[in-house]
CSV table of C-alpha atoms in Angstrom, one decimal:
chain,number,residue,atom,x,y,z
A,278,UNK,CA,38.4,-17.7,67.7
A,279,UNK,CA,39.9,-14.9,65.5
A,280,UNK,CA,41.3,-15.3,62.4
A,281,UNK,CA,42.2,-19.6,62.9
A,282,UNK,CA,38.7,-20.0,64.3
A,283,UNK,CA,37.1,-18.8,60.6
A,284,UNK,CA,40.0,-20.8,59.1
A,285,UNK,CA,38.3,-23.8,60.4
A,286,UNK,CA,35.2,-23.4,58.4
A,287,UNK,CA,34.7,-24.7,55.2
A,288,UNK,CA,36.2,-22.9,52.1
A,289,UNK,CA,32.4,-22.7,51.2
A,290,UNK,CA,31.3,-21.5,54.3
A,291,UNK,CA,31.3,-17.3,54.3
A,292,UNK,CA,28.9,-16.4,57.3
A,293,UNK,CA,28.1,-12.0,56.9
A,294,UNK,CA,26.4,-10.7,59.8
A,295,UNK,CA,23.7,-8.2,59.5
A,296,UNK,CA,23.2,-5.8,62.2
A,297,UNK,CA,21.2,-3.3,62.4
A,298,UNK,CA,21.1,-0.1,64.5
A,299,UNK,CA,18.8,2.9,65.5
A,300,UNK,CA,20.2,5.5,67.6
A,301,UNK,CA,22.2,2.9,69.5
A,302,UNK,CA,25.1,3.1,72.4
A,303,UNK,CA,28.5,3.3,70.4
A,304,UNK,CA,30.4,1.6,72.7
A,305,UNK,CA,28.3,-1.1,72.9
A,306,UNK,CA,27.9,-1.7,69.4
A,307,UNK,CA,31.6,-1.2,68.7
A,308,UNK,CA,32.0,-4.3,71.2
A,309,UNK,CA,29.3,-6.2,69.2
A,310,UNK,CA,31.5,-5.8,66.3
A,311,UNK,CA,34.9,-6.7,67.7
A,312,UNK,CA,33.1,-10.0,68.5
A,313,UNK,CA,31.5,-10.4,65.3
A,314,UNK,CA,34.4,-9.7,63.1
A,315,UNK,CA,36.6,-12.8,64.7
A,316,UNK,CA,34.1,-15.2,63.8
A,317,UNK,CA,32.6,-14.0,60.5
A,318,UNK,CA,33.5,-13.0,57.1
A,319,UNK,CA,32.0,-9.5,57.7
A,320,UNK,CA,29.3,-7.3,58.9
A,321,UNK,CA,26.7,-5.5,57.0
A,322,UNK,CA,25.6,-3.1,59.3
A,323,UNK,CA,22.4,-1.4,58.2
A,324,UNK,CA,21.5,1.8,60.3
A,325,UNK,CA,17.8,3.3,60.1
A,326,UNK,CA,18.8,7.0,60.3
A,327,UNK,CA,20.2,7.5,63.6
A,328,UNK,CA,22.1,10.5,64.4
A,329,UNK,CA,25.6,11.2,62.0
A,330,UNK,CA,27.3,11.0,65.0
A,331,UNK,CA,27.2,7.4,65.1
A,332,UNK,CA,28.6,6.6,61.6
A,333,UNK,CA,32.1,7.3,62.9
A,334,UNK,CA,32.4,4.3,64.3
A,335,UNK,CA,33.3,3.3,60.7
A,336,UNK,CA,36.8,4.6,61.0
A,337,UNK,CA,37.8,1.7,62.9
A,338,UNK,CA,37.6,-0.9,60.9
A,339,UNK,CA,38.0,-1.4,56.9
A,340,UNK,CA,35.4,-1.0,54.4
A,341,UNK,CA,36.0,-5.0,53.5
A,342,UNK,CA,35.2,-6.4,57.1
A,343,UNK,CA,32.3,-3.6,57.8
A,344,UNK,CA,29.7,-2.8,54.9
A,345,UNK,CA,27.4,0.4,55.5
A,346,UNK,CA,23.9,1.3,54.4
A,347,UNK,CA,22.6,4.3,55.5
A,348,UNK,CA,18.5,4.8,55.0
A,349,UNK,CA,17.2,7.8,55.4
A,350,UNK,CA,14.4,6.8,57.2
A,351,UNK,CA,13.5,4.5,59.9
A,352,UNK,CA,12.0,2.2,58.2
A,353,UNK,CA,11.6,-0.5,60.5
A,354,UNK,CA,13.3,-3.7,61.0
A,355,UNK,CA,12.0,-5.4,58.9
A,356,UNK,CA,13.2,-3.4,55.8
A,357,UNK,CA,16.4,-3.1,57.2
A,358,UNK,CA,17.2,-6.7,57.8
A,359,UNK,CA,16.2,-7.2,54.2
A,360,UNK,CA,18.4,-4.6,52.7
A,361,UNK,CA,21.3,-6.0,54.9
A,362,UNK,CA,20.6,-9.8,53.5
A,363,UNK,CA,20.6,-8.9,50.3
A,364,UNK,CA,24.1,-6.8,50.2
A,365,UNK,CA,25.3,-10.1,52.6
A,366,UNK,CA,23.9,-12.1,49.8
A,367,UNK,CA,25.3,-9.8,47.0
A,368,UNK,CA,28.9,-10.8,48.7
A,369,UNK,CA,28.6,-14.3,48.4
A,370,UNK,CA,27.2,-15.4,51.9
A,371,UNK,CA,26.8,-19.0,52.4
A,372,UNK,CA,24.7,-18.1,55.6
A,373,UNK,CA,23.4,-14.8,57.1
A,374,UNK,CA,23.7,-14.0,61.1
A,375,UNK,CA,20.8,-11.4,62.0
A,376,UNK,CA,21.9,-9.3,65.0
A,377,UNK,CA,20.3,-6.7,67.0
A,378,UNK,CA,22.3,-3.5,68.1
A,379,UNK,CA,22.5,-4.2,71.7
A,380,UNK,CA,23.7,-8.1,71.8
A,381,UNK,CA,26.8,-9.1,72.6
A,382,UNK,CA,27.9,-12.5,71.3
A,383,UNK,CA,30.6,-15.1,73.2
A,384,UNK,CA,33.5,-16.0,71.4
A,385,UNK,CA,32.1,-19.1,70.4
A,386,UNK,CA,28.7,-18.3,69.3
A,387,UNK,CA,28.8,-18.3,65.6
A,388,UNK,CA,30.7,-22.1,65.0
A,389,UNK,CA,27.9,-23.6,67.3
A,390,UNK,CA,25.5,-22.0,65.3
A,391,UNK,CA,26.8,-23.2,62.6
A,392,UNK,CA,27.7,-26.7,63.4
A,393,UNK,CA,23.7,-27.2,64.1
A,394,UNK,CA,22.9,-26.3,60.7
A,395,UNK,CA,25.2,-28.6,58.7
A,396,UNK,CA,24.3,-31.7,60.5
A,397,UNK,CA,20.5,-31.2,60.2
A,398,UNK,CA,19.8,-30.6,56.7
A,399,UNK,CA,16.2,-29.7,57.3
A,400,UNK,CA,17.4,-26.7,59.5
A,401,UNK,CA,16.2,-23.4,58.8
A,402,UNK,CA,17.4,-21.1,61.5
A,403,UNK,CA,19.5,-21.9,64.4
A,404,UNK,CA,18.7,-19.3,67.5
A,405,UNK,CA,21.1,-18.6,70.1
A,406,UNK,CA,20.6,-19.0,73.9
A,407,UNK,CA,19.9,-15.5,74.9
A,408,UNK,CA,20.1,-13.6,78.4
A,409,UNK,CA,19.0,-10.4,79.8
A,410,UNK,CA,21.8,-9.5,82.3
A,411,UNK,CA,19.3,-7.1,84.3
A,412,UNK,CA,17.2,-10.3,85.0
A,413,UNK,CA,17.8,-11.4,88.7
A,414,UNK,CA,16.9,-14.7,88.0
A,415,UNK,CA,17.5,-16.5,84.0
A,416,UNK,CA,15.4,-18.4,82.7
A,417,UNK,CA,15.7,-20.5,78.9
A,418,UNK,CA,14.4,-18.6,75.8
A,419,UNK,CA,13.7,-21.7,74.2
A,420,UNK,CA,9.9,-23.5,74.1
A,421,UNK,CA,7.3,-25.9,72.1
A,422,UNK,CA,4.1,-26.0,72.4
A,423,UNK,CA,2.6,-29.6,72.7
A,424,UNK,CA,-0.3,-31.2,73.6
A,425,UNK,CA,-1.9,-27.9,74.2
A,426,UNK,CA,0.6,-26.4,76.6
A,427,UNK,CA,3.8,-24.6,76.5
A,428,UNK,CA,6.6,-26.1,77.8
A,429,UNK,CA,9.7,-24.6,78.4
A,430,UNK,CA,12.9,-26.8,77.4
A,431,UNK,CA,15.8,-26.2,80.0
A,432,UNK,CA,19.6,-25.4,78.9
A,433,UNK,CA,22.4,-27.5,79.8
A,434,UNK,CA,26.0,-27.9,77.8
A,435,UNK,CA,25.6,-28.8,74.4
A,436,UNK,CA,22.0,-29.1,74.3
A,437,UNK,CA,19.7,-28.6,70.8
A,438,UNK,CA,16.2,-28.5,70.7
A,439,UNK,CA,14.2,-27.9,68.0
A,440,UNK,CA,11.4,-25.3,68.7
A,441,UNK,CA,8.3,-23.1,67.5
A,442,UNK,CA,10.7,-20.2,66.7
A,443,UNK,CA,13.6,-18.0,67.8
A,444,UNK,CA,14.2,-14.3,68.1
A,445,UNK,CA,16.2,-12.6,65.0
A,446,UNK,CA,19.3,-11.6,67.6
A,447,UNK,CA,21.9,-14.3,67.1
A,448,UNK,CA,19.7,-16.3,64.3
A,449,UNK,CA,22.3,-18.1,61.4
A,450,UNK,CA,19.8,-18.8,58.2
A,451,UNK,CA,21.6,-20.6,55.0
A,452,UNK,CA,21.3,-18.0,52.1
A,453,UNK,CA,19.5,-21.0,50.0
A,454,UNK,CA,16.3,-21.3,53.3
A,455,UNK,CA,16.7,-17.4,52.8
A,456,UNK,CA,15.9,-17.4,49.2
A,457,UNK,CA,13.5,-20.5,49.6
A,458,UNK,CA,11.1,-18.8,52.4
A,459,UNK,CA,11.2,-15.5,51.3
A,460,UNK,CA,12.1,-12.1,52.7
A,461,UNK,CA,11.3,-10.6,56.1
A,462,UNK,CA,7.9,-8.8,56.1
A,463,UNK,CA,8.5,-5.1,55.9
A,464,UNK,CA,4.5,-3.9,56.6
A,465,UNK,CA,5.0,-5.0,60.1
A,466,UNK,CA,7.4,-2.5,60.6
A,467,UNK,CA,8.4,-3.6,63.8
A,468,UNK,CA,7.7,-7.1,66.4
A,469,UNK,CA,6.5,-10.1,65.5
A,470,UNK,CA,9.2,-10.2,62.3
A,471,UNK,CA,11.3,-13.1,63.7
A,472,UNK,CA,8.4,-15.3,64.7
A,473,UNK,CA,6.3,-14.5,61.2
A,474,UNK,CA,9.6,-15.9,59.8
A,475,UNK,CA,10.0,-18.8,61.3
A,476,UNK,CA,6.1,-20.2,61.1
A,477,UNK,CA,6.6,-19.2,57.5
A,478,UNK,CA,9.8,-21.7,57.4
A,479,UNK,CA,8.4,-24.1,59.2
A,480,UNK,CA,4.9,-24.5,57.1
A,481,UNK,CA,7.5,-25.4,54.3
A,482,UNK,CA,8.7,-28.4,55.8
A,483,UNK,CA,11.9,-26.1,57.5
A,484,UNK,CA,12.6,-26.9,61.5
A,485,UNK,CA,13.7,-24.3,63.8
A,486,UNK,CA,16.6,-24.8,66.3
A,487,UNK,CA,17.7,-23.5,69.6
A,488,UNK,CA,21.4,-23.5,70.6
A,489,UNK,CA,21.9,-23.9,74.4
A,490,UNK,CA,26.0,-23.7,73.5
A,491,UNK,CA,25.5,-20.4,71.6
A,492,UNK,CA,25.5,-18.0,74.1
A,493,UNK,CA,24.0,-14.4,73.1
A,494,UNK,CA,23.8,-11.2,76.0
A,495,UNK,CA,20.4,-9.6,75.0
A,496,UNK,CA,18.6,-7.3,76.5
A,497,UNK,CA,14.0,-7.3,75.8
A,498,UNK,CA,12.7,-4.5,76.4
A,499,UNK,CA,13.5,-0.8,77.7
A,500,UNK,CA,13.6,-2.1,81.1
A,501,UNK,CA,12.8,-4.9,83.5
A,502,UNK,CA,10.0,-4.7,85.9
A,503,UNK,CA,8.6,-7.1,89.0
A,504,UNK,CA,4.6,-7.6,88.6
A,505,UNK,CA,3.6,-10.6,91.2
A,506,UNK,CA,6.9,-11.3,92.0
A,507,UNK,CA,8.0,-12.2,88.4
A,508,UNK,CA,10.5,-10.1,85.8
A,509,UNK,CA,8.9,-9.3,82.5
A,510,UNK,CA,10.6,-6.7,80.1
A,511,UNK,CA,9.0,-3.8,79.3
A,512,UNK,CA,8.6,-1.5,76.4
A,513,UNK,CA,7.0,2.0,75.9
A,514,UNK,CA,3.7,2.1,75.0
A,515,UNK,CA,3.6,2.7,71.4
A,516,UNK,CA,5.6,-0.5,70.8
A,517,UNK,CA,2.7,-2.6,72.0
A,518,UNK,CA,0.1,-0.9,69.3
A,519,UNK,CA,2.7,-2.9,66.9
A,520,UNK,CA,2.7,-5.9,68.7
A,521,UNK,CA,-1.2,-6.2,69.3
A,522,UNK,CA,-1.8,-5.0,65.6
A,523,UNK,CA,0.9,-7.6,63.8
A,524,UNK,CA,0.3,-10.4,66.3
A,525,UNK,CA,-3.4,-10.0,64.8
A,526,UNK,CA,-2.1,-9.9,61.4
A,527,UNK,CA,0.3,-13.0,61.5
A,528,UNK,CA,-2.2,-14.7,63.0
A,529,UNK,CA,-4.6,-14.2,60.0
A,530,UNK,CA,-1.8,-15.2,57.5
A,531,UNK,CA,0.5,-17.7,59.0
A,532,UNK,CA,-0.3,-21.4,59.3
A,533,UNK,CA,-0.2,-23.1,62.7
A,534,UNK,CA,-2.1,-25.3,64.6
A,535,UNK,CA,-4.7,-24.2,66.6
A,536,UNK,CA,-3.0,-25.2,69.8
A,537,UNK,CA,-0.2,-22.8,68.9
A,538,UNK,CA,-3.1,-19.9,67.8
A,539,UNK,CA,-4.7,-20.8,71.5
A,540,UNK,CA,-2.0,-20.5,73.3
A,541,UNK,CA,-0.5,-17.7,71.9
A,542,UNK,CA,-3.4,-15.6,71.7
A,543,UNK,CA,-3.9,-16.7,75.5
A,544,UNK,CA,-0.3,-16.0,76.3
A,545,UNK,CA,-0.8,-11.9,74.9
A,546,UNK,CA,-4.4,-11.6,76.5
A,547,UNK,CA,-2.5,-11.8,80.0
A,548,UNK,CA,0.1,-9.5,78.6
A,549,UNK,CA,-2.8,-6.8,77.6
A,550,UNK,CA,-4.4,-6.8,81.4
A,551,UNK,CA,-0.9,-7.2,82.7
A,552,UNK,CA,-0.1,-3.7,81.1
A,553,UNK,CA,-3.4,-2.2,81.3
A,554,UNK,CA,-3.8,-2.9,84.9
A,555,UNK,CA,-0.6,-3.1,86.6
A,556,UNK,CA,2.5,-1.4,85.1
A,557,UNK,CA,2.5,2.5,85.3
A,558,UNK,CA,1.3,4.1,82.5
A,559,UNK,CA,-1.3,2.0,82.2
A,560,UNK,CA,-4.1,4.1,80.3
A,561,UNK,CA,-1.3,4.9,77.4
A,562,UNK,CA,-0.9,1.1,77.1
A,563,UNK,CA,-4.6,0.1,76.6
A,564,UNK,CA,-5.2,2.9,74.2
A,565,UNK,CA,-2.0,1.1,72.1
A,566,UNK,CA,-3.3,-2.3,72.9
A,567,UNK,CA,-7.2,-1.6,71.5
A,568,UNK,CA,-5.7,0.9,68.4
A,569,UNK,CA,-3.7,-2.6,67.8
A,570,UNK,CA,-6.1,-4.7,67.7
A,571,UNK,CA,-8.4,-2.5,65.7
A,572,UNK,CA,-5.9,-1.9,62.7
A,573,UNK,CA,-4.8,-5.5,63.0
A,574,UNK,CA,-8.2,-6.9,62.3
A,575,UNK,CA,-8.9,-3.7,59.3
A,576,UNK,CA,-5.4,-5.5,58.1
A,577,UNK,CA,-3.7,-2.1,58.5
A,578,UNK,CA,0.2,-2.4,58.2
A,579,UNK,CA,3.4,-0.1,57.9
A,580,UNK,CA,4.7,2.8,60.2
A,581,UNK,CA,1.3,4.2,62.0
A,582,UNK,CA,3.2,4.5,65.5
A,583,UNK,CA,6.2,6.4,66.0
A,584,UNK,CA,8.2,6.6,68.5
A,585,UNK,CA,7.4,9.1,71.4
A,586,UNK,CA,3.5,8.9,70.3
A,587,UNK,CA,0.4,8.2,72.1
């Protein structure tokens, strides 16, 4: 789309997107950006203390299409999105694209996005179709629960569904939902973020949206691994204290219905013996699983886990 492709957009229309990075791949993000930067009115790029060696990335491009925050401290995700959105904000976005480090948007991502949002008022978030290109076989990212069950809501051309939530990667949000729901949570640290969000939108009368037309390359997890025949990602060990602990905590503080609770409580029981019984390293990932779920129900937040612990 380039330069005519944001010329299209509204005069009142300025979309910033927020990316944030931790020790990422250089290459990769650069490419992120290149998308990014012919569909939106800049980047905020918030980076939680990765090596220097990354910020000179920042010589290719201008200080008014790519803002910088350095912290000085990984401070988790959550803290980082919010200091991005609120520089975006501080600029005079209209809406605000959350990225991840490692996704690569198509060409055409951001004006499908978009286009969902201004012709459903009630919209709070519009997700992108995302896709792990290490998965053999792909599968859609978007589901509802109803009536008890999960049901997964196939992909095809210009398809929208509205669903229970979306991942942050490739998420637009209009600045005024932003400032209506509230920030993201910064205790959790890390996981959980995006879906705390969007049950936090949604209990204020906000629906959710998934973009089959948006297309987003994402990658979940470290790696992909084959347990019974199917692909699941996986992640080291410590971040699964973080999701057992803030999956405990969002579902003490969020509203949903308790077919939602059910299912998704079911949904991460079969994760835990999945881990603990069958994918190597097994031991490390109950010890993270019970320390979780411990801290979770003590209402423990913030940074306990680092990286590289056990």
């Amino acid at each position: 789309l380039g330069s005519k492709g944001r010329a299209l957009m509204e005069p009142s229309v300025r979309v910033y997107a927020v990316v944030v990075s931790y020790r990422s791949d250089p290459q990769r993000l650069a490419a992120q950006f290149q998308r990014l930067l012919a569909q939106v009115e800049g980047i905020v790029w918030v980076d939680n203390a990765s090596p220097e060696g990354l910020q000179g990335l920042l010589d290719r491009w201008s200080e008014q299409h790519v803002h910088a925050i350095w912290l000085d401290s990984n401070q988790g995700i959550g803290a980082a999105q919010n200091r991005g959105i609120e520089r975006a904000l501080a600029l005079g976005a209209s809406h605000v694209l959350l990225m991840d480090d490692d996704s690569l948007p198509a060409a055409d991502m951001v004006p499908h996005l978009l286009r969902t949002l201004t012709t459903r008022p009630q919209a709070a978030a519009a997700g992108a179709c995302h896709a792990d290109p290490r998965r053999q076989t792909l599968r859609t990212p978007f589901s509802v629960v109803q009536g008890g069950r999960l049901r997964w809501l196939p992909c095809a051309d210009d398809q929208v569904w509205e669903v229970d939530h979306v991942i942050a990667s490739g998420c637009l949000i209009p600045a005024s939902v932003l400032q209506a729901v509230g920030p993201m949570r910064e205790d959790f640290f890390i996981d959980w973020v995006d879906t705390e969000w969007c049950l936090r939108a949604r209990a204020q009368g906000y629906q959710i949206y998934g973009v089959c037309a948006a297309v987003l390359e994402h990658t979940l997890g470290d790696n992909v691994v084959r347990v019974w025949g199917r692909e699941i990602p996986k992640h080291a060990p410590w971040r699964h204290y973080y999701q057992a602990r803030n999956f405990v905590l969002m579902l003490r503080s969020c509203p949903m219905t308790k077919a939602s609770s059910l299912h998704m409580a079911f949904r991460q029981f079969k994760r835990f013996l999945v881990f603990s019984t069958l994918v190597p390293g097994r031991w490390q990932y109950f010890k993270m699983w019970v320390r979780g779920l411990v801290h979770g129900y003590q209402g423990q937040t913030g940074p306990r886990v680092r990286p590289g612990n056990r």
